[in-house]
């Protein structure tokens, strides 16, 4: 509620505390969000100020609604914000070398230790080695700066293979975010591939929004398995195309 954020200090503080504070450290390592330092040497605000979603409402007779939102960032540098959430991918940027995020480059890591651990933990759980799977979760979280040497909830879940599988899958989603694993993970786990992509459209009053479908998905069951390239089938006559693919 934009109007309430501007007029109600208690509501403002609650929102800030609930949304931005005490997050998983991987959140801020993965995502640039308002209130954090902008990556790169360019587009920095003076006085160590941080980027926030900050606009002022200006009357504009030419606008259909009679007003426009003007980014307060433009008062500091010749660059404004979009009228959106302003959450962007940060993972993969080498902040020691880049000058601006639009021209950033970094070497692609084909496989890293965290993925090896996650693979090991998932396999251990499927084989009924819950203690080893539990230790993987502790190790992954310790590397990320989370938790200690024991967690009653994790230890409780370790006694149930399905609960442990859900924990491992969620931890994998967080740890490997933006690294190209998610689509293939939900495919091999046989999870629902037809969840539509949804978005929200905020009303101009800033008080309400409407949910809408951005894209429908239409995967059939046989699509859990990828097709064998036809060029490979032509090379090896004994190869048979996966069911459903032509």
Backbone as a ProteinNet text record, in pm:
[ID]
protein_1_A
[PRIMARY]
XXXXXXXXXXXXXXXXXXXXXXXXXXXXXXXXXXXXXXXXXXXXXXXXXXXXXXXXXXXXXXXXXXXXXXXXXXXXXXXXXXXXXXXXXXXXXXXXXXXXXXXXXXXXXXXXXXXXXXXXXXXXXXXXXXXXXXXXXXXXXXXXXXXXXXXXXXXXXXXXXXXXXXXXXXXXXXXXXXXXXXXXXXXXXXXXXXXXXXXXXXXXXXXXXXXXXXXXXXXXXXXXXXXXXXXXXXXXXXXXXXXXXX
[TERTIARY]
85.6	0	90.1	108	201.4	161.9	33.8	-10.5	15	-8.2	11.6	160.2	245.9	389.1	436.1	373.1	413.3	361.9	252.6	188.1	189.6	223.3	215.7	354.8	427.5	564.5	572.3	474	477.1	462.3	371.6	352.1	477.1	538.9	660.1	771.2	791.4	896.8	868.4	741.3	706.6	736.7	701.5	728.3	878.2	956	1100.4	1161.9	1118.2	1173.2	1136.3	1009.3	960.8	1019.5	1035.5	1072.5	1223.4	1296	1437.2	1533.7	1489.2	1580.7	1577.5	1689.7	1701.1	1670.2	1712.3	1693.3	1806.9	1781.1	1886.9	1996	2122.8	2229.4	2237.4	2190.7	2195.3	2099.1	1998.1	1904.6	1978.3	2055.3	2125.8	2248.6	2299.3	2409.6	2360.3	2230.7	2173.1	2096.3	2032.3	1938	1974.5	1977.6	1985.4	1845.1	1826	1694.3	1710.3	1604	1611.3	1671.6	1754.6	1817.2	1954.3	2002.3	2134.6	2225	2353.7	2451	2438.2	2432.2	2419.1	2549.7	2544.6	2668.8	2741	2871.3	2949.3	2990.1	3089.3	3142.1	3058.2	2986.2	2904.5	2768.7	2698	2561.3	2553.9	2662.9	2660.3	2602.3	2524.1	2465.6	2565.7	2562.2	2658.5	2633.5	2740.2	2726.5	2691.5	2725.7	2696.7	2547.3	2465.1	2320.9	2288.1	2175.9	2133.6	2013.6	2000.4	1884.2	1759.2	1653.5	1525.3	1418.7	1308.9	1194.7	1132.2	1173.5	1131.3	1085	959.2	903.5	823.5	808	715.8	604.1	489.2	371	353.9	363.1	354.4	231.7	165.2	51.3	99.1	22.7	56.7	-73.4	-109.7	-237.5	-242.3	-124.6	-121.4	-130.8	-107	-117.1	-263.4	-292.8	-431.7	-494.6	-413.3	-466.3	-447.6	-386.3	-369.8	-244.4	-160.2	-35.7	64.4	190.5	296.1	378.4	448.1	542.8	683	754.3	887	988.9	1090.2	1189.3	1276.9	1287.1	1372.7	1520.7	1552.3	1690.8	1741.4	1652.8	1691.4	1736.2	1698.6	1745.8	1894.4	1948.8	2088.2	2178.8	2132.9	2209.1	2113.5	2167.4	2082.7	2033.3	1962.6	1910	1799	1684.5	1571.4	1543.5	1438.4	1396.2	1272	1256.6	1131	1022.9	898.7	789	761.1	849.6	834.9	898.6	917	970.8	1119.9	1189.9	1334.4	1414.5	1379.9	1458.2	1526.3	1659.2	1734.3	1833.6	1872	1971.1	2105.6	2165.7	2298.9	2401.7	2356.1	2449.5	2515.6	2645.2	2718.2	2793.1	2772.4	2845.4	2970.4	3084	3207.2	3220.5	3181.9	3176.3	3314.2	3418.4	3554.3	3606.2	3542.6	3595.2	3499.8	3370.3	3277.3	3270	3242.8	3216.2	3066.9	2998.7	2853.9	2793.5	2675.6	2616.7	2582.5	2562.3	2520.4	2634.4	2758.6	2873.3	2953.1	2888.8	2958.4	2987.2	3101.3	3138.2	3192.9	3168.7	3227.9	3238.9	3336.7	3352.5	3239.8	3189.4	3083.2	3143.8	3090.8	3137.1	3053.6	3116.3	3043.5	2988	3067.6	3019.3	3094	3022.3	3086.9	3055.6	3129.7	3124.1	2984.3	2911.5	2775.8	2685.3	2700.1	2618.7	2655.4	2784.5	2829.1	2766.4	2768.1	2707.1	2557.5	2488.4	2344.7	2312.5	2390.6	2370.3	2391.4	2495.9	2527.8	2416	2367	2260.5	2132.3	2098.6	1977.2	1987.9	2103.7	2124.5	2121.3	2186.2	2189.8	2048.9	1965.6	1829.2	1749.5	1765	1692	1735.3	1858.8	1909.4	1880.9	1809.4	1774.1	1883.6	1986.6	2096	2066.4	1967.5	1917.3	2022	2108.3	2210.2	2306.7	2346.5	2436.7	2366.5	2238	2162.2	2147.5	2122.7	2108.9	2239.4	2351	2480.3	2507.1	2460.4	2476.7	2403.2	2282	2207.2	2281.6	2335.3	2413.7	2535.4	2602.3	2723.2	2689.9	2583.4	2543.5	2507	2430.7	2387.2	2502.7	2595.5	2711.9	2793.1	2809.7	2883.7	2814.4	2682.9	2606.1	2591.1	2643.9	2634.6	2503.4	2441.9	2310.6	2319.5	2255.9	2238.2	2364.6	2347.2	2458.4	2480.1	2515.1	2546.8	2426.6	2315.8	2195.4	2071.8	1967.2	1840.1	1729.3	1646.5	1542.8	1450.1	1415.5	1323.2	1388.3	1513	1583	1597.9	1631.3	1651	1519.5	1410.6	1279.8	1247.3	1275.7	1247.2	1336.7	1454.6	1548	1490.7	1390.7	1328.7	1224.3	1196.1	1094.3	1156.2	1168.9	1239.2	1170.8	1037.1	965.4	984.3	978.4	1000.3	1143.3	1234.9	1375.4	1397	1329.5	1341.3	1292.7	1182.6	1130.2	1227.9	1291.1	1389.9	1509.3	1557.4	1673.2	1639.3	1521	1481.6	1468.6	1416	1404.5	1542.2	1630.3	1766.1	1839.6	1815.7	1876.9	1824.2	1695.9	1635.3	1700.1	1730.5	1791.9	1939.7	2010.9	2156.4	2195.4	2120	2157.5	2072.2	2011.4	1924.8	2001.1	1936.7	1992.2	2112.2	2130	2242.6	2198.4	2070.4	2022.9	1980	1949	1913.9	1762.8	1690	1553	1462.9	1462.9	1374.3	1404.5	1533.8	1571	1545	1555.9	1526	1379	1288.9	1146.5	1105.4	1180.6	1152.8	1188.7	1307.1	1347.9	1273.4	1222.8	1143.6	998.2	965.2	828.7	728	768.6	676.3	594.6	494.6	403	476.2	478.3	542.2	443.5	316.1	213.3	161	240.2	203.4	218.1	110.8	122.1	211.8	273	352.3	255	263	167.9	240	166.3	216.6	109.7	146.3	49.3	50.5	-64.3	-80.4	-132.6	-44.3	-82.6	-173.9	-279.4	-363.5	-286.9	-319.7	-246.2	-261	-363.6	-378.9	-278.5	-209.7	-108.6	-163.9	-295.9	-357.3	-393.1	-406.1	-455.3	-390.9	-401.5	-345.4	-432	-417.1	-487.5	-385.5	-412.4	-325.1	-367.5	-270.2	-302.3	-201.4	-240.4	-155	-69.6	60.7	153.6	170.6	179.7	202.7	147.3	72.8	24.9	130.3	142.2	233.5	150.8	199.9	124.6	218.4	273.5	360.9	279.4	306.9	244.7	340.9	288.3	368.1	496.8	490	610.1	722.2	689.8	789.7	880.6	853.9	950.6	1085.1	1080.2	1201.9	1229.4	1353.5	1389.8	1396.6	1378.8	1393.4	1541	1566	1700.7	1717.8	1822.4	1841.2	1835.3	1763.6	1747.7	1881.8	1976.4	2108.1	2177.7	2151.1	2211.1	2142.4	2010.1	1936.7	1981.4	2010.7	2057.8	2195	2274.7	2407.7	2402	2306.1	2299.8	2159.8	2149.2	2017.5	1947.7	2022	1960.4	1893.1	1919.9	1856.9	1709.2	1624.5	1479.9	1440.2	1366	1326.1	1241.2	1261.4	1182.2	1033.4	953.6	808.9	749	664.1	592.5	656.8	788	858.9	866.2	862.2	866	987.2
-117.8	0	124.1	186.1	297.2	414.8	447	561.7	538.1	415.8	386	386.1	338.7	344.9	487.9	582	722.2	790.9	739.3	813.2	742.2	614	536.5	483	548.2	505.6	362.9	322.1	186.6	81.7	107.8	16.8	11.9	128	137.3	52.5	66.3	-8.6	-157.7	-195.3	-337.2	-397.3	-323.6	-372	-389.5	-290.6	-297.1	-414.1	-429.1	-536.6	-673.7	-689.2	-819.5	-858.6	-759.9	-793	-795.4	-702.9	-687.4	-741.3	-752	-790.2	-941.2	-992.5	-1133.4	-1229.9	-1192.7	-1280.8	-1382.7	-1490.8	-1584.7	-1505.3	-1514.3	-1436	-1458.2	-1573.5	-1600.7	-1512.8	-1459.3	-1369.1	-1246.5	-1181.8	-1060.3	-1090.1	-1212.4	-1250.9	-1282.5	-1310.2	-1353	-1242.1	-1154.8	-1057.7	-917.1	-824.8	-683.7	-634.9	-571.6	-520.2	-381.5	-306.3	-173	-176.3	-76.2	-64.9	-127	-183.6	-244.7	-168.5	-193.5	-124.2	-172.3	-77.9	-112.1	-173	-285.7	-349.4	-262.2	-265.4	-193.6	-54.6	0.6	130.4	246.1	225.2	332.6	336.2	444.7	461.6	452.6	487.8	491	623.9	619.1	741	809.2	941.1	1012.7	986.3	1002.5	990.8	852.7	748.8	610.4	584.9	664.3	640.2	510.7	449	323.5	347.3	259.9	266.5	217.8	295	253.5	271.6	200.6	227	357.7	467	597.9	684.4	722.3	809.5	920	1027.9	1131.7	1140.8	1176.7	1180.7	1323	1339.8	1472	1481.6	1594.4	1616.8	1627	1567.2	1570.4	1565.4	1677.9	1687.5	1600.6	1565.5	1483	1334.5	1296.7	1155.7	1115.7	992	946	952	928.7	929.9	1066.3	1161.5	1296.1	1317.5	1213	1226.7	1122.3	1142.6	1046	1026.8	914.1	891.2	927.1	1008.6	1055.9	996	927	859.7	960.5	947	1035.5	1008.7	891.8	861.9	961.7	1006.8	1100.2	1234.4	1263.8	1386.4	1378.6	1256.3	1237.6	1207.7	1125.9	1093.7	1097.2	1106.4	1117.2	980	918.2	785.1	756.3	717.1	692	544.8	515.7	378.2	349.3	224.7	182.9	177.6	187.9	175.8	27.9	-35.2	-177	-210.7	-339.9	-383.4	-354.8	-346.1	-321.1	-427.7	-551.7	-665.4	-725.6	-739.8	-787	-895.3	-976.2	-1080.2	-1017.5	-1062.1	-1015.8	-1128.6	-1250.4	-1363.3	-1366.7	-1391.9	-1399	-1272	-1165.9	-1041.4	-1039.2	-1015	-998.8	-851.2	-817.2	-676.9	-613.1	-695	-640.2	-592	-636.8	-604.4	-522.8	-528.8	-462.2	-313.1	-238	-95	-66.4	-143.8	-130.2	-266.8	-289.3	-423.6	-463.3	-366.1	-397.7	-457.4	-436.9	-490.7	-588.2	-648.5	-737.5	-871.6	-929.2	-1062.3	-1141.5	-1271.2	-1358.5	-1498.5	-1573.1	-1709.8	-1797.8	-1884.9	-1977.1	-2095.7	-2123.2	-2237.8	-2359.1	-2455.7	-2571.7	-2657.1	-2679.4	-2753.1	-2700.6	-2675.8	-2624.1	-2714.4	-2694.3	-2784.9	-2795.2	-2681.9	-2683.8	-2779	-2783.6	-2875.4	-3020	-3046.9	-3182.7	-3224.9	-3134.2	-3164.7	-3191.5	-3105.7	-3123.9	-3256.9	-3291.5	-3420.9	-3536.8	-3524.6	-3629.4	-3642.5	-3530	-3533.6	-3592.7	-3559.8	-3613.1	-3764.7	-3810.6	-3954.6	-4028.1	-3970.1	-4032.9	-4050.7	-3948.6	-3957.4	-4065.3	-4074.5	-4175	-4316.1	-4329.9	-4461	-4490.1	-4398.2	-4418.3	-4379.7	-4312.1	-4268.7	-4126.5	-4117.3	-3986.9	-3904.9	-3972.6	-3899.9	-3827.7	-3893	-3830.7	-3715.1	-3734.9	-3628.7	-3507.1	-3532.8	-3424.3	-3345.4	-3415.9	-3348.7	-3258.3	-3300.9	-3217.9	-3084.7	-3089.5	-2965.2	-2873.7	-2932.1	-2851.9	-2790.4	-2868.5	-2819.9	-2707.7	-2726.6	-2624.7	-2494.3	-2506.1	-2385.8	-2318	-2397.5	-2339.5	-2257.1	-2308.4	-2234.6	-2102.9	-2100.7	-1980.1	-1886.9	-1929.3	-1845.7	-1858.1	-1976.5	-1998.8	-2110.5	-2090.5	-2197.6	-2240	-2340.2	-2392.1	-2539.3	-2610.7	-2753	-2843.3	-2785	-2866.7	-2781.7	-2847.9	-2781.2	-2883.9	-2863.6	-2962.5	-2994.8	-2892.3	-2917.6	-3004.8	-2973.9	-3055.2	-3198.6	-3214.6	-3348.7	-3426.4	-3355	-3420.3	-3469.8	-3385.9	-3423.2	-3536.4	-3548.9	-3652.7	-3792.3	-3806.7	-3936.3	-3972.2	-3881	-3904.4	-3874.5	-3974.3	-3955.7	-3852.4	-3851.6	-3756.1	-3612.4	-3592.4	-3458.4	-3412.9	-3504.6	-3471.1	-3438.4	-3510.7	-3482.8	-3342.1	-3301.2	-3165.5	-3059.8	-3086.7	-2993.3	-2979.9	-3091.9	-3091.3	-3019.9	-3044.5	-2980.1	-2828.6	-2787.4	-2643.7	-2580.2	-2652.1	-2600	-2589.9	-2685.2	-2682.1	-2563.6	-2534.7	-2420.3	-2289.5	-2277.3	-2155	-2145.9	-2254.3	-2253	-2237	-2299.8	-2301.1	-2206.8	-2110.9	-2014.8	-1944.8	-1928.8	-1861.2	-1934.4	-2061.2	-2135.5	-2238.9	-2233.6	-2317.5	-2457.5	-2480.1	-2615.1	-2637.7	-2532.7	-2550.6	-2627.4	-2588.9	-2654.5	-2803.2	-2837.6	-2978.5	-3054.6	-2986.9	-3052.1	-3090.3	-2996.3	-3029.4	-3131.5	-3137.4	-3236.9	-3376.7	-3391	-3525.1	-3567.3	-3471.3	-3504	-3533	-3518.1	-3541.6	-3449.9	-3327.4	-3229.9	-3164.9	-3087.6	-3026.8	-2926.4	-2952	-2860.4	-2759.9	-2775	-2692	-2580.6	-2546.8	-2432.8	-2306.3	-2229.7	-2110.5	-2004.4	-1924.3	-1809.4	-1696	-1644.2	-1540.8	-1409.1	-1301.2	-1168.7	-1089.4	-971.3	-883.7	-748	-688.6	-557.1	-462.2	-374.3	-280.9	-172.3	-143.6	-29.3	99.2	203.4	328.1	393	353.3	413.1	355.9	247.3	188.9	105.8	84.4	13.5	-130.2	-165.4	-297.8	-344	-474.4	-529.3	-644.7	-676.2	-787.3	-889.7	-1014.9	-1121.9	-1162.2	-1188.4	-1233.1	-1338.5	-1417.4	-1523.8	-1466.2	-1475.4	-1426.5	-1529.5	-1655.4	-1761.2	-1892.6	-1961.5	-2096.1	-2198.2	-2304.8	-2414	-2535	-2606.5	-2721	-2838.4	-2890.3	-3006.8	-3134.1	-3232.9	-3364.4	-3455.7	-3567.7	-3654	-3702.4	-3734	-3787.6	-3683.8	-3556.9	-3451.1	-3440.7	-3524.2	-3531.4	-3582.5	-3659	-3709.7	-3629.9	-3593.3	-3515.5	-3606.2	-3549.9	-3629.9	-3657	-3769.9	-3798.8	-3724.5	-3647.4	-3574.9	-3668.2	-3626.7	-3712.8	-3743.3	-3650.3	-3673.5	-3793.1	-3816.5	-3930.9	-4061.2	-4055.6	-4175.2	-4218.5	-4120.1	-4153	-4219.1	-4187	-4246	-4389.1	-4414.7	-4544	-4602.4	-4700.4	-4754.2	-4824.1	-4865.2	-4934.3	-4838.4	-4710.8	-4613.3	-4598.5	-4596.7	-4578.5	-4447.8	-4365.3	-4236.4	-4254.2	-4164.8	-4170.1	-4156.9	-4225.3	-4231	-4090.7	-4073.4	-3948.6	-3851.6	-3861.8	-3771.4	-3830.6	-3745.6	-3791.4	-3730.7
0	0	0	-115.9	-129.4	-41.2	-40.7	38.2	187.6	231.8	374.2	409.9	316.2	341.1	361.1	289	297.7	423.3	480	588.9	723.6	725.9	849.5	884	974.1	1007.7	1060.5	1141.2	1196.3	1086.4	993.6	881	793.9	774.2	695.2	757.3	889.1	957.9	954	973.9	971.6	833.8	729.8	594.4	572	613.8	594	672	797.4	880.5	826.3	788.2	744	608.5	520.2	383.4	361.4	420.2	386.2	491.9	617.1	723.2	747.3	798.4	838.2	724.3	604.5	490.2	482.8	412.8	377.5	305.9	349.6	284.5	133.5	87.7	-55.7	-134.4	-66.2	-133.2	-185.4	-96.6	-136.9	-222.7	-217.1	-305.7	-446.2	-457.8	-584.5	-654.3	-575.3	-630.4	-585	-679.4	-643.8	-615.7	-502.8	-467.6	-407.6	-400.1	-341	-200.9	-172.6	-41.4	-33.2	-144.2	-145.3	-242	-232.7	-316.5	-460.1	-552.7	-693	-742.9	-812.9	-859.3	-961.7	-958.8	-1057.6	-1013.1	-1081.7	-1043.8	-1095.9	-1207	-1261.5	-1193.8	-1216.8	-1164.4	-1013.2	-944.7	-798.8	-751.4	-645.9	-590.3	-498.1	-489.7	-404.1	-256.3	-176.6	-31.6	16.6	-63.4	-26.5	-8	-76.4	-73	-145.8	-110.5	-170.4	-261.4	-359.3	-447.2	-372.8	-382.2	-327.7	-435.7	-421	-507.2	-460	-519.9	-470.7	-586.5	-582.9	-685.6	-618.8	-691.3	-647.4	-751.1	-706.5	-792.6	-845.8	-976.2	-1037.2	-1126.8	-1120.4	-1208.8	-1353.2	-1444	-1585.4	-1664.5	-1722.2	-1792	-1916.4	-1970.1	-2090.5	-2059.9	-1935.1	-1896.6	-1884.1	-1920.3	-1920.3	-1782	-1677.7	-1542.1	-1474.2	-1547.5	-1493.9	-1411.1	-1397.8	-1322.6	-1371.2	-1334.4	-1363.6	-1237.4	-1230	-1121.3	-1171.8	-1096.9	-1134.2	-1039.5	-1094.8	-1012.5	-939.7	-807.4	-729.8	-755.1	-809	-844.4	-947.9	-1035.6	-1141.2	-1084.2	-961	-898.7	-864.9	-855.7	-816.5	-935.8	-1027.6	-1148	-1265.3	-1384.9	-1504.4	-1547	-1455.3	-1483.3	-1384.2	-1433.3	-1344.7	-1326.7	-1249.4	-1228.5	-1310.7	-1345.8	-1406.3	-1298.3	-1343.1	-1247.6	-1224.2	-1149.6	-1121.8	-990.3	-965.5	-836.6	-824.6	-939.8	-942.6	-866.9	-891.9	-845.1	-967.8	-962	-1077.9	-1036.4	-1135.1	-1107.9	-1076	-967.3	-926.8	-937.5	-918	-926.3	-1064	-1063.9	-1189.1	-1223	-1145	-1167.7	-1080.3	-1141	-1065.7	-1029.8	-908.6	-869.3	-856	-857.5	-848.5	-983.1	-1090.6	-1223.3	-1309	-1284.6	-1375.2	-1346.6	-1451.5	-1435	-1447.6	-1530.6	-1541.7	-1570.7	-1516.1	-1524.4	-1666.8	-1755.6	-1891.6	-1974.3	-1930.3	-2002.6	-1916.8	-1820.1	-1727.4	-1794.2	-1759.3	-1806.1	-1689.1	-1690.7	-1589.7	-1648	-1602.7	-1650.7	-1597.9	-1683.5	-1643.4	-1569.3	-1451.9	-1373.2	-1412.7	-1474.3	-1525.8	-1411.9	-1309.2	-1192.8	-1071.3	-964.7	-845	-725.1	-620.6	-506.1	-447.4	-444.3	-387.4	-464.9	-596.3	-675.9	-644.4	-628.9	-594.1	-461.4	-364	-235.1	-248.7	-325.4	-340	-409.4	-510.5	-578.1	-480.9	-401.4	-303.7	-200.3	-149	-48.9	-103.1	-226.4	-287.5	-304.9	-352.4	-369.9	-236.2	-135.4	-3.1	52.2	35.4	87.4	15.2	-117.5	-194.5	-156.2	-107.8	-66.6	80.4	145.4	285.1	383.3	337	424.6	473.1	561	603.1	677.7	753.3	827.7	735.3	626.3	530.4	458.1	423.7	356.6	447.9	575.6	672.7	684.2	686.1	697.9	577.2	461.1	341.4	358.8	412.8	435.2	532	639	733.3	664.3	581.2	514.5	416	340.3	242.7	313.3	418.9	490.6	563.2	612.6	679.7	580.7	459.5	356.5	323.5	336.5	305.1	425.4	540.3	659.7	733.3	725.6	787.6	888.8	1003.8	1100.6	1171.1	1256.5	1335.5	1308.3	1413.2	1397.7	1420.1	1462.6	1482.7	1457.1	1412.5	1384.4	1408.4	1511.3	1544.2	1427.6	1347.6	1236.4	1129.8	1095.3	995.9	1044.5	1172.5	1226.7	1231.8	1254.6	1252.6	1111.4	1011.7	872.4	825	885.3	842.9	862.4	948.3	970.9	867.8	775.1	672.4	536.1	452	324.8	235.8	234	149.4	198.2	330.4	384.4	357.3	371.5	346.7	199.5	111.4	-31.5	-63.1	-0.8	-23.4	27.1	142.6	196	101.3	53	-36.3	-166.5	-218.7	-343.7	-326.6	-213.7	-188.3	-169.8	-98.5	-78.1	-211.5	-299.4	-431.9	-512.6	-498.5	-567.8	-524.6	-396.1	-344.5	-380.6	-356.1	-374.7	-521.4	-611.4	-752.8	-836.6	-772.8	-843	-955.3	-1070	-1188.3	-1248.5	-1216.7	-1272.8	-1376.1	-1414.8	-1523.5	-1485.9	-1358	-1312.5	-1297.5	-1267.1	-1217.9	-1314.8	-1441.6	-1536.9	-1546.8	-1548.8	-1562.4	-1432.7	-1319	-1191.4	-1182.8	-1212.1	-1199.8	-1306	-1412.4	-1516.4	-1467.6	-1409.9	-1366.3	-1240.1	-1160.3	-1043.1	-1079.7	-1208.4	-1258.9	-1189	-1165.3	-1107.5	-1218.9	-1180.6	-1276.5	-1365.1	-1494.9	-1589.7	-1648.1	-1614.3	-1676.7	-1586	-1484	-1401.7	-1485.5	-1503.6	-1588.8	-1526.7	-1612	-1566.3	-1535.2	-1414.4	-1372	-1344.3	-1358.5	-1326.3	-1254.5	-1210.3	-1145.8	-1213.6	-1220.4	-1280.7	-1173.4	-1127.2	-1020.7	-1076.1	-1002.2	-1036.1	-1008.8	-1081.8	-1069.7	-932.3	-857.8	-725.1	-625.4	-665.5	-578.2	-465.1	-461.5	-348.7	-381.9	-508.5	-542.8	-673.6	-699.1	-821.6	-870	-996.1	-1057.4	-1105.4	-1078	-1125.5	-1265.6	-1352	-1487.1	-1530.9	-1629.4	-1682.3	-1794.4	-1779.1	-1880.4	-1991.6	-1951	-2049.6	-1998.8	-2082.7	-2051.1	-2093.9	-2018.3	-2053.4	-2095.9	-2195.4	-2246.6	-2273.2	-2163.2	-2173.8	-2156.4	-2240.6	-2225.3	-2150	-2099.2	-2012.4	-2079	-2208.1	-2272.9	-2279.4	-2259	-2270.1	-2148.2	-2046.8	-1937.4	-1989.3	-2098.6	-2160.4	-2287.1	-2308	-2425.8	-2549.5	-2667.6	-2789.3	-2819.4	-2881.9	-2931.4	-3063.6	-3079.3	-3205.9	-3325.5	-3428.1	-3545.8	-3611.7	-3601.2	-3660.2	-3595.6	-3466.1	-3396.9	-3437.1	-3457.5	-3499.4	-3638.5	-3724.8	-3859.7	-3856.2	-3754.6	-3742.4	-3690.7	-3597.9	-3529.5	-3547.6	-3633.4	-3670	-3554.2	-3450.9	-3338	-3239.2	-3255.4	-3167	-3201.1	-3097.3	-3116	-3047.6	-3118.6	-3063.6	-2937.4	-2840.7	-2717.4	-2749	-2666.7	-2687.5	-2699.2	-2799.2	-2816.4	-2913	-2928.5	-3017.8	-3157.5	-3257.2	-3397.1	-3467.7
[MASK]
++++++++++++++++++++++++++++++++++++++++++++++++++++++++++++++++++++++++++++++++++++++++++++++++++++++++++++++++++++++++++++++++++++++++++++++++++++++++++++++++++++++++++++++++++++++++++++++++++++++++++++++++++++++++++++++++++++++++++++++++++++++

